[in-house]
PDB file of C-alpha atoms and ligand atoms in Angstrom:
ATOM      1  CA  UNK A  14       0.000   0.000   0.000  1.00 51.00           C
ATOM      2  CA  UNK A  15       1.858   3.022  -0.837  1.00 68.00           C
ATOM      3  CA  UNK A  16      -0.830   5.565  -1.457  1.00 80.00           C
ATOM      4  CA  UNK A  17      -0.842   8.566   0.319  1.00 93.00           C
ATOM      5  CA  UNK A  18      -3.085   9.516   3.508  1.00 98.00           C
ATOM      6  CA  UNK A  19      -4.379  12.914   3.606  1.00 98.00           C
ATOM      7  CA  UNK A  20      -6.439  13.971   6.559  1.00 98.00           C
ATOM      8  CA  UNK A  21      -9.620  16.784   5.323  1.00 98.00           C
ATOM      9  CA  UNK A  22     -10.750  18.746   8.540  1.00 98.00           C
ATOM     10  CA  UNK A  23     -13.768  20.928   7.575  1.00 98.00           C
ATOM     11  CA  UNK A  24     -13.399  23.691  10.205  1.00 98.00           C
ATOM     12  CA  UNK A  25     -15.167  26.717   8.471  1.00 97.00           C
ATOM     13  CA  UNK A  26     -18.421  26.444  10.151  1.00 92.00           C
ATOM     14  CA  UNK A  27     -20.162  28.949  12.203  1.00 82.00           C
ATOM     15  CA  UNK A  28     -21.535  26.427  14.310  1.00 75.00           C
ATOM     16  CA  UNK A  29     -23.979  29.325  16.071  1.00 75.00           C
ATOM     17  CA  UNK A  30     -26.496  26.883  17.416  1.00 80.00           C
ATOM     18  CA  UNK A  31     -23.219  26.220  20.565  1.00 81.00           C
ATOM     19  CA  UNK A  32     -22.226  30.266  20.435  1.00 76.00           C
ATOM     20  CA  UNK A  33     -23.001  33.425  18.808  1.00 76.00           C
ATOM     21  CA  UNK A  34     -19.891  34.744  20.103  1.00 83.00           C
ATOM     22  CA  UNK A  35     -17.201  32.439  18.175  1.00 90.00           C
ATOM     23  CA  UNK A  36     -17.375  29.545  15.726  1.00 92.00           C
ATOM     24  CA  UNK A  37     -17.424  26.390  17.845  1.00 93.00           C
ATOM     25  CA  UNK A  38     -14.197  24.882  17.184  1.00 95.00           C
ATOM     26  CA  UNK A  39     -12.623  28.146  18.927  1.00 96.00           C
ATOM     27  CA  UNK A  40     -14.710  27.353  22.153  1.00 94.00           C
ATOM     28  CA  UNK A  41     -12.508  26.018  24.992  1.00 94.00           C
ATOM     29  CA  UNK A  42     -13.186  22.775  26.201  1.00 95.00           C
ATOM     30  CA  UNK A  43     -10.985  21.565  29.125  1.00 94.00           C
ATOM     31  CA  UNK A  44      -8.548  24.400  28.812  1.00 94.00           C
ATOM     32  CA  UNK A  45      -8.111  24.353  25.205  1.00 96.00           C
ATOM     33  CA  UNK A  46      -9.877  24.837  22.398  1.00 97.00           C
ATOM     34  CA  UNK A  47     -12.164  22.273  20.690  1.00 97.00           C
ATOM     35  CA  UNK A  48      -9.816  22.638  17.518  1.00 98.00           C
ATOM     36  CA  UNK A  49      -6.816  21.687  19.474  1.00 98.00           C
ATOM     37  CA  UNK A  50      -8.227  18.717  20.736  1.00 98.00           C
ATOM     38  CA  UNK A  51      -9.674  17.180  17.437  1.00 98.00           C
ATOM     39  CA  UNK A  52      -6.331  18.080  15.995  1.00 98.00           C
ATOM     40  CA  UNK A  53      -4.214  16.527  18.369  1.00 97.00           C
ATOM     41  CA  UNK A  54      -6.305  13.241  18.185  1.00 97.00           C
ATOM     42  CA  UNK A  55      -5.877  12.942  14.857  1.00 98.00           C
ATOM     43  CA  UNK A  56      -2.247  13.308  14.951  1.00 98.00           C
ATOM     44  CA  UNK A  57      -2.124  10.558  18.124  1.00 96.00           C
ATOM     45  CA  UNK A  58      -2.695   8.354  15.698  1.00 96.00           C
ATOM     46  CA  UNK A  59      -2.280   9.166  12.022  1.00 97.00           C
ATOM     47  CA  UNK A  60       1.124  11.038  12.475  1.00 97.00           C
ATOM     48  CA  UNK A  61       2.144  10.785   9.328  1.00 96.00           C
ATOM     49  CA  UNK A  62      -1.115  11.909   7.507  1.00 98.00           C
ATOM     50  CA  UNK A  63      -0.841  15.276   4.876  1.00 98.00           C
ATOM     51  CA  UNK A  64      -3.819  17.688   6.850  1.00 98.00           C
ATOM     52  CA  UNK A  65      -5.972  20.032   4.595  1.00 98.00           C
ATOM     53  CA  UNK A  66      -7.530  22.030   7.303  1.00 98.00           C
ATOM     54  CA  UNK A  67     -10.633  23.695   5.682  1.00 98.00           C
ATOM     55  CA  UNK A  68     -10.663  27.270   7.500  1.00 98.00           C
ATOM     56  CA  UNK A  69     -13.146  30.641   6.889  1.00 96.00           C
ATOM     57  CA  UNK A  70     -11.019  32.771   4.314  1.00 96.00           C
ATOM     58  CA  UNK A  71     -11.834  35.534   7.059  1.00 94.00           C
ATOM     59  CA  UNK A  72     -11.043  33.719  10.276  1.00 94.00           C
ATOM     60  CA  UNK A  73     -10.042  35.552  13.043  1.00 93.00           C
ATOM     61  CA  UNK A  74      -9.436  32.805  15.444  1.00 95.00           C
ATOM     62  CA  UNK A  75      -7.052  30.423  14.206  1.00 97.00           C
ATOM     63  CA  UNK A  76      -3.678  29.929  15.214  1.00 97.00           C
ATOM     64  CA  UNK A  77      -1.710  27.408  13.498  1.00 97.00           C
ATOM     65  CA  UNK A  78       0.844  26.561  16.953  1.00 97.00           C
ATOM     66  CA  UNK A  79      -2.699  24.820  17.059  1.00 98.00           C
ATOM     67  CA  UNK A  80      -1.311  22.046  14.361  1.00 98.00           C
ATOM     68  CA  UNK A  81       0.984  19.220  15.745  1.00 98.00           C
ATOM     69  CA  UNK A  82       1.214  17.842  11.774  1.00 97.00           C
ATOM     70  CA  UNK A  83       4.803  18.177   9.929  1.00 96.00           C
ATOM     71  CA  UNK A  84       2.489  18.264   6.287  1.00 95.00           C
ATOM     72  CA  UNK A  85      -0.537  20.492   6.110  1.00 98.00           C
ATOM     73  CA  UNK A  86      -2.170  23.168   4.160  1.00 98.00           C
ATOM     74  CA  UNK A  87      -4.847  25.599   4.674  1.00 98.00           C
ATOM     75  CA  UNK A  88      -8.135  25.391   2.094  1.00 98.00           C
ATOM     76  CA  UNK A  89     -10.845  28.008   2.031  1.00 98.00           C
ATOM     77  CA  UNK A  90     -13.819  27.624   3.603  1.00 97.00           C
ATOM     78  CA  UNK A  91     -16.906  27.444   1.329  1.00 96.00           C
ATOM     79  CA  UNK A  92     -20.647  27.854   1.354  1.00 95.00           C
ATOM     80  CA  UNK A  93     -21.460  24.899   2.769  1.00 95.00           C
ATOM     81  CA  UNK A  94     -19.692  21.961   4.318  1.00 96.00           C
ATOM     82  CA  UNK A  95     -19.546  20.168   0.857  1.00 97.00           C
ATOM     83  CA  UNK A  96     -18.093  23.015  -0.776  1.00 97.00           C
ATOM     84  CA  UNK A  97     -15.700  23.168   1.923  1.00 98.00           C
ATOM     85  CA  UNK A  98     -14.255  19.412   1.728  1.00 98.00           C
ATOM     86  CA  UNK A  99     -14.272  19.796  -1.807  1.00 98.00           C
ATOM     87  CA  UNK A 100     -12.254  23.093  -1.957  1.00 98.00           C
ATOM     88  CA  UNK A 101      -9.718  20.897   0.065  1.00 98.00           C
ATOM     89  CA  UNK A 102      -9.734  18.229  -2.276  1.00 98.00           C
ATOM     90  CA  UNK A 103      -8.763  20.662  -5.379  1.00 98.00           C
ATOM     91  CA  UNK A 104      -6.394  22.408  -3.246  1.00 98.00           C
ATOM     92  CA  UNK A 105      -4.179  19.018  -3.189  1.00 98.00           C
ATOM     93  CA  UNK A 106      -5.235  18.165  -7.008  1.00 97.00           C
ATOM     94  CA  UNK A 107      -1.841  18.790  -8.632  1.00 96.00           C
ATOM     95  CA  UNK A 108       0.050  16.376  -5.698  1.00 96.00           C
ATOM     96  CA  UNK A 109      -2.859  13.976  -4.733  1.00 97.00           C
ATOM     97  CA  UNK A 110      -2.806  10.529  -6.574  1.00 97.00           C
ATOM     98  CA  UNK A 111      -6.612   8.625  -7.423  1.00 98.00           C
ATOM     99  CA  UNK A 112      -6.180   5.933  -5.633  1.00 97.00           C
ATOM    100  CA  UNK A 113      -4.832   8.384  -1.763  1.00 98.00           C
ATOM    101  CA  UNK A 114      -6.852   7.808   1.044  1.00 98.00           C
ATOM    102  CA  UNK A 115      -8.765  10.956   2.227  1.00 98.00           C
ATOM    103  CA  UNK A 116     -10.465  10.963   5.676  1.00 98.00           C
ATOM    104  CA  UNK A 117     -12.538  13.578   6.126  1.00 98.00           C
ATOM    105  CA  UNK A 118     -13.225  14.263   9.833  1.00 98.00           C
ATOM    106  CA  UNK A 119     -15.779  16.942  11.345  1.00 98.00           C
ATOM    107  CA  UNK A 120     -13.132  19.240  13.638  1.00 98.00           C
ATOM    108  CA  UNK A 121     -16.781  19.565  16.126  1.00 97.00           C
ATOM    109  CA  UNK A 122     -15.684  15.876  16.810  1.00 98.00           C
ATOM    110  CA  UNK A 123     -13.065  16.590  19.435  1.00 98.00           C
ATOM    111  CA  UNK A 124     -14.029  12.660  21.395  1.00 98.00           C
ATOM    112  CA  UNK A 125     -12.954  10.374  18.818  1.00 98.00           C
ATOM    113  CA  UNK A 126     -10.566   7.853  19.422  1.00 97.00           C
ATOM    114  CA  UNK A 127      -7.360   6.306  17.953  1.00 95.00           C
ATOM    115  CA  UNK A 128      -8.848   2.605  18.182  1.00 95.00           C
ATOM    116  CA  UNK A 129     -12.123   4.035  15.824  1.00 97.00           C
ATOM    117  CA  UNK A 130      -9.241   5.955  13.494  1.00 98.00           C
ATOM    118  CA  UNK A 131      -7.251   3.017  12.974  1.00 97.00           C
ATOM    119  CA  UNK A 132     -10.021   0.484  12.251  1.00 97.00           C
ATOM    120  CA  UNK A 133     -11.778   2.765   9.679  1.00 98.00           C
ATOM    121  CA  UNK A 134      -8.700   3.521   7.993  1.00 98.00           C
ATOM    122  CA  UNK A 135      -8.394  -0.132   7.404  1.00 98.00           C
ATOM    123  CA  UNK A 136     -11.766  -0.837   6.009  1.00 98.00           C
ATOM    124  CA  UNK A 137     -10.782   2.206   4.171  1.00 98.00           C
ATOM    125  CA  UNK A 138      -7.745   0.398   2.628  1.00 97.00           C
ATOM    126  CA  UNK A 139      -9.643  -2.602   1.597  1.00 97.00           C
ATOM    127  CA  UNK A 140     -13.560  -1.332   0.252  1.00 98.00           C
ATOM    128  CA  UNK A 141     -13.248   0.177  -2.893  1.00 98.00           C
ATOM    129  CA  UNK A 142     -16.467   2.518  -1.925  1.00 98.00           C
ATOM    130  CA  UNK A 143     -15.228   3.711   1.085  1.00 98.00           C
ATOM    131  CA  UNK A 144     -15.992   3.182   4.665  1.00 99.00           C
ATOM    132  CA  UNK A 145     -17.342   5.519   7.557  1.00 99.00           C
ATOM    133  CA  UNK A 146     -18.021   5.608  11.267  1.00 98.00           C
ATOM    134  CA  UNK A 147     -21.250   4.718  12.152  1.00 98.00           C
ATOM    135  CA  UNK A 148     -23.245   3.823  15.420  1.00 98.00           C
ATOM    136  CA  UNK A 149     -26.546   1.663  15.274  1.00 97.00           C
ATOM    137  CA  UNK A 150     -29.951   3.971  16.294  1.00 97.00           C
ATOM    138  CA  UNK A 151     -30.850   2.887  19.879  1.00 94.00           C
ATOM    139  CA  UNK A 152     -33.956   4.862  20.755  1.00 96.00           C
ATOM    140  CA  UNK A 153     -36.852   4.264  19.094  1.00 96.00           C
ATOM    141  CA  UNK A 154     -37.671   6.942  16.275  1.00 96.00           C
ATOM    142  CA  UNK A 155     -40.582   8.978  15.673  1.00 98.00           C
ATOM    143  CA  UNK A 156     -41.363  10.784  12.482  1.00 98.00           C
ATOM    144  CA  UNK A 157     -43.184  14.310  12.932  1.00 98.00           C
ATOM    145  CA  UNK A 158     -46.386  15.523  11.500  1.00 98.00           C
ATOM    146  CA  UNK A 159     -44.606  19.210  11.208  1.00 98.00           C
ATOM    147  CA  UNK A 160     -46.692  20.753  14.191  1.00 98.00           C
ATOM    148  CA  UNK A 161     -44.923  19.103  17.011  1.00 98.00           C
ATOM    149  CA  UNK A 162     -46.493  15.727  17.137  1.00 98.00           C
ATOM    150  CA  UNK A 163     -45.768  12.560  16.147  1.00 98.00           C
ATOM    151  CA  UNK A 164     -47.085  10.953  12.678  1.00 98.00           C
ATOM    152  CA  UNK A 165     -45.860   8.051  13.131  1.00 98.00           C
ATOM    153  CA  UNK A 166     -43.067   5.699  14.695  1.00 97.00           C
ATOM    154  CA  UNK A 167     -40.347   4.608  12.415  1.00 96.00           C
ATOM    155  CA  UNK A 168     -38.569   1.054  12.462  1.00 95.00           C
ATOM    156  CA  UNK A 169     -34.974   1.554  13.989  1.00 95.00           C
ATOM    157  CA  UNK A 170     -33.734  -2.035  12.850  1.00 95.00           C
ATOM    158  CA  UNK A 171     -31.374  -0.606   9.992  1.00 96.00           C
ATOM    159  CA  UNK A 172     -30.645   2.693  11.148  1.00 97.00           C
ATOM    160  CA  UNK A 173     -27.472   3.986  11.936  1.00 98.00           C
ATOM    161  CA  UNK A 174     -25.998   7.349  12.531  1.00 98.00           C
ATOM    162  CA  UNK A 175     -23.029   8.888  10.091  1.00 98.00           C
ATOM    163  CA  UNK A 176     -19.986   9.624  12.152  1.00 98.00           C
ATOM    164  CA  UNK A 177     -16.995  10.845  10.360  1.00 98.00           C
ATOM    165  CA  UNK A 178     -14.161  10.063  10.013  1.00 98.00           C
ATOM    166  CA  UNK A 179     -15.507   8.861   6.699  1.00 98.00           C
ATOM    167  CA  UNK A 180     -12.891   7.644   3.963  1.00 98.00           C
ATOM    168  CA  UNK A 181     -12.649   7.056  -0.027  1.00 98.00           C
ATOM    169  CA  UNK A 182     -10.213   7.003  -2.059  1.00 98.00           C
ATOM    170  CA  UNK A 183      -9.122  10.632  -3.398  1.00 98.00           C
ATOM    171  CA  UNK A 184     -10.491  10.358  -6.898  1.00 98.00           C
ATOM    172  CA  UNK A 185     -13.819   8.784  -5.984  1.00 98.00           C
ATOM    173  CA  UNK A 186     -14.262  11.538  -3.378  1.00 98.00           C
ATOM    174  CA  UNK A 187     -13.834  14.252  -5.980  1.00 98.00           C
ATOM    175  CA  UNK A 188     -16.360  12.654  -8.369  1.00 98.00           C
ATOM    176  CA  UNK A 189     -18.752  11.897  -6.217  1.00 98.00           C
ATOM    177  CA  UNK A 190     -19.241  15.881  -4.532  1.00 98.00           C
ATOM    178  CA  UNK A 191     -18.412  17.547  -8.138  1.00 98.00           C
ATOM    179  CA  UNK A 192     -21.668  15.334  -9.044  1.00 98.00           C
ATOM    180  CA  UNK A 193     -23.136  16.142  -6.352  1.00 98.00           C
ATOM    181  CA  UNK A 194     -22.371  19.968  -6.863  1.00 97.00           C
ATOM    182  CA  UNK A 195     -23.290  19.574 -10.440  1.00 97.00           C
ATOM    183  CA  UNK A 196     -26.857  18.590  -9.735  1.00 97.00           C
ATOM    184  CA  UNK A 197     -27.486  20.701  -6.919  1.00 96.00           C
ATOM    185  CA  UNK A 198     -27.653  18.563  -4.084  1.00 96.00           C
ATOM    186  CA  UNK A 199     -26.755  19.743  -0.870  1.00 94.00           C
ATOM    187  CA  UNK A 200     -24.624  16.419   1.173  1.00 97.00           C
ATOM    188  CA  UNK A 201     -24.694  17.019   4.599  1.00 96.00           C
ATOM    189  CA  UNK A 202     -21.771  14.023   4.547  1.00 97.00           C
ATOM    190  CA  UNK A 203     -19.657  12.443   2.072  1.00 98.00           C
ATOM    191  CA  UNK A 204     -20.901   9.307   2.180  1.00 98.00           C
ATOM    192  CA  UNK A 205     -24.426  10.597   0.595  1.00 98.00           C
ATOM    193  CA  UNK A 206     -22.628  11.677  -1.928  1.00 98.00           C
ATOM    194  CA  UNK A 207     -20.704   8.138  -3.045  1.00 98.00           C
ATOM    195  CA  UNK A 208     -23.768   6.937  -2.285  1.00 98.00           C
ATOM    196  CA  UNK A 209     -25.363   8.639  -4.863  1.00 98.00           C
ATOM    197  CA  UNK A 210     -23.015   7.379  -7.454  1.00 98.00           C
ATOM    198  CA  UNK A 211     -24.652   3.555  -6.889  1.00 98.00           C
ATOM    199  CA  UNK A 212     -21.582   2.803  -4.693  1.00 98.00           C
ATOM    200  CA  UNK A 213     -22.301   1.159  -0.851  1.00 98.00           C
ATOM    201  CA  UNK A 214     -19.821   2.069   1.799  1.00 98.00           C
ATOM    202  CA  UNK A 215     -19.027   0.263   4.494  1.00 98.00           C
ATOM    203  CA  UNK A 216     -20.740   1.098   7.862  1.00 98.00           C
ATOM    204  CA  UNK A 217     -17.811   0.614  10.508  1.00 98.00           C
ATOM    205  CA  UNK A 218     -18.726   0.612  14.198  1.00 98.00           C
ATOM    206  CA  UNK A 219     -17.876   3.270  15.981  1.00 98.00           C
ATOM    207  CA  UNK A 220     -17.914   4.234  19.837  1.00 97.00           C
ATOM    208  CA  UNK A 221     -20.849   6.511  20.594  1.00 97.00           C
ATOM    209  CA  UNK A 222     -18.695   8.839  22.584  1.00 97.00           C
ATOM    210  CA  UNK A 223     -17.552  10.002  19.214  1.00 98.00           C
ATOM    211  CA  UNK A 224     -20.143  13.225  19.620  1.00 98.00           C
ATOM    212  CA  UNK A 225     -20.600  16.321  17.335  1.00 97.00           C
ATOM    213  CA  UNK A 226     -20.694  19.488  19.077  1.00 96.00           C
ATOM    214  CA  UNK A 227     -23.541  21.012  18.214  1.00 93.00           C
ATOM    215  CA  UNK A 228     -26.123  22.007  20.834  1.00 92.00           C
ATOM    216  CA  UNK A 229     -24.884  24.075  24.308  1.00 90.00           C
ATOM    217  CA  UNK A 230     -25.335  21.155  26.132  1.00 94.00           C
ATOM    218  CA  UNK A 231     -22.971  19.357  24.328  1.00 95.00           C
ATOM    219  CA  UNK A 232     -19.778  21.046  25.538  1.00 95.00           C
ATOM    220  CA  UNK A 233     -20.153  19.491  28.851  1.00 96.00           C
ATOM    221  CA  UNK A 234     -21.041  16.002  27.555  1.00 97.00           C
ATOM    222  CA  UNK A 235     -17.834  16.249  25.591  1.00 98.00           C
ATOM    223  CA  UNK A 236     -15.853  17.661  28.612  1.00 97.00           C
ATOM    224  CA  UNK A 237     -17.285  14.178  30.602  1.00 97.00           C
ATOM    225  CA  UNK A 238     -16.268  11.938  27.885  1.00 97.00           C
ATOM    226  CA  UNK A 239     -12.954  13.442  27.603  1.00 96.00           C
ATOM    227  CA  UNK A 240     -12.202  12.776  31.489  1.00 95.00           C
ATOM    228  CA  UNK A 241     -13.789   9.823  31.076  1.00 95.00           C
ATOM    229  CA  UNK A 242     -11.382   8.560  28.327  1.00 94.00           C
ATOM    230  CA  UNK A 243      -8.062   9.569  30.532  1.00 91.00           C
ATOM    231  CA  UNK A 244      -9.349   8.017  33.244  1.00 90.00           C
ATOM    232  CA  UNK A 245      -9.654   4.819  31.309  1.00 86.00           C
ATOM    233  CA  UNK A 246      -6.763   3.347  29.119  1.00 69.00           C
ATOM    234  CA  UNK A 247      -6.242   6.173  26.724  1.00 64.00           C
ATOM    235  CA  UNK A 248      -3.198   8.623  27.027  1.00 59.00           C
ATOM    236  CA  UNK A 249      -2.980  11.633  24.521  1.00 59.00           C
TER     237      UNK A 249
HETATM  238  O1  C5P B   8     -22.502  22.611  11.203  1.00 54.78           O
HETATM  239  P1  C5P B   8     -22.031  21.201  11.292  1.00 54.78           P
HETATM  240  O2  C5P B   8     -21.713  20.791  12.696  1.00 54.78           O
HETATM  241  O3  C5P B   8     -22.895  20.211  10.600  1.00 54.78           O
HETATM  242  O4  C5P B   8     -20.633  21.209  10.513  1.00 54.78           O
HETATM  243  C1  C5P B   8     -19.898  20.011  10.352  1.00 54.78           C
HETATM  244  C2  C5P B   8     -18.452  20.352  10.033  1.00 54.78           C
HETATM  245  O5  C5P B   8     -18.351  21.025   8.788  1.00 54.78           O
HETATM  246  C3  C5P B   8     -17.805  21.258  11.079  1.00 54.78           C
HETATM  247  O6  C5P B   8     -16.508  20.734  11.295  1.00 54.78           O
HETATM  248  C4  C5P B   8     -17.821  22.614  10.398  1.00 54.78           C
HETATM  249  O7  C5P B   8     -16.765  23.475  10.821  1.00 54.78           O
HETATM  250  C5  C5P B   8     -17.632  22.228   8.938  1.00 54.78           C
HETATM  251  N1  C5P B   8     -18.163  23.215   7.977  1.00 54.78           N
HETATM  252  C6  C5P B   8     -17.299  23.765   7.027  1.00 54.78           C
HETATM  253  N2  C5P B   8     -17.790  24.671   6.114  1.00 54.78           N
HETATM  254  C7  C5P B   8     -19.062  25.068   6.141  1.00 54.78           C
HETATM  255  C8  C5P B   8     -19.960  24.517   7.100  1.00 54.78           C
HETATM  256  C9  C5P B   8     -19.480  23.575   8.011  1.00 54.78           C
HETATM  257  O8  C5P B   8     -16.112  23.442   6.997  1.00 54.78           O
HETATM  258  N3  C5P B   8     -19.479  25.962   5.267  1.00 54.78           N
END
């Protein structure tokens, strides 16, 4: 296996639903900030990985003594978190190879763990469409009626819920958002849009603890599972 690993953060996000005051991945979370935690997990284990760190053209918050990587490059932010990733992947177009691995990994997700890294790089390695974290539905679901109550219950046997990191190989990646781009669908993950090519990634289970910040409440949740994981086995 000698293709290259790159490593796309998407960190241009406003994330205002957590604070109006700064984008999320600038809020501090057990004394530093959410970016330098997902950073320095990913670097734990994928030290040798090329970063594209996806960052607001305008950011005012960034400071890249935040970046433990040897090999990375800023890309542009873009509308949306699609155009984002993909700005990353045509930022690396002229040194990328097809068949590099590209994880893409949300930098709200400052809980995940070297053990979940490490296994979905593999599946990554050997499934041609790709793999991504994923964690099996446990409550049951409801469907709304659009005024607050509930239309009906929906069957959770099936369901999971799209984690990143989620990983294809760099020239499948590209195709599958510039499709997706071209027809003017919005992919709120990358999998949706390899998905929409025909192809079936593989669903590769994750730990649950792997959270997106996204509501308030969140930021303590995260600062519980983060004690939580040095008081067990891990080190970082
Ligand atoms: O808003 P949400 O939590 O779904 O964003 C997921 C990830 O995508 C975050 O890491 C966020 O910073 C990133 N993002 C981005 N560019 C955008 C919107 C979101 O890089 N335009």
């Amino acid at each position: 296996m000698n293709s290259r690993l790159w490593l796309v953060v998407p960190a241009a996000g406003r994330g205002s639903r957590v604070s109006t005051t700064r984008p999320k991945q600038y809020l501090e979370l057990a004394g530093r900030s959410i970016m330098q935690h997902t950073l320095s997990r990913l670097y734990y284990a994928l030290p040798t990985a090329q970063l594209c760190l996806c960052l607001d053209d305008n950011d005012a918050h960034f400071d890249p003594n935040w970046v433990p990587f040897s090999h990375w490059r800023r890309a542009s932010g873009g509308a949306e978190r699609m155009d984002s990733v993909l700005n990353a992947l045509l930022a690396i177009d002229s040194i990328a190879d097809a068949d590099d691995i590209v994880l893409v990994h949300d930098i709200a997700r400052p809980c995940v763990l070297p053990v979940d890294l490490k296994r979905l790089l593999s599946a990554v390695q050997r499934e041609p469409a790709g793999a991504l974290l994923a964690a099996p539905v446990a409550d049951t679901m409801k469907r709304d009626n659009g005024a607050g109550h509930v239309l009906r219950s929906e069957p959770r046997d099936g369901l999971w819920h799209a984690l990143t990191p989620q990983g294809f190989r760099y020239a499948l990646l590209r195709r599958a958002l510039e499709q997706a781009r071209a027809r003017g669908r919005q992919v709120t993950d990358e999998a949706s849009a390899v998905e929409a090519l025909g192809l079936s990634p593989e669903l590769v289970v994750g730990r649950r603890d792997n959270i997106k910040i996204t509501h308030p409440e969140d930021l303590g949740l995260a600062a519980h599972i983060l004690a939580a994981q040095r008081a067990s086995d891990y080190s970082f």
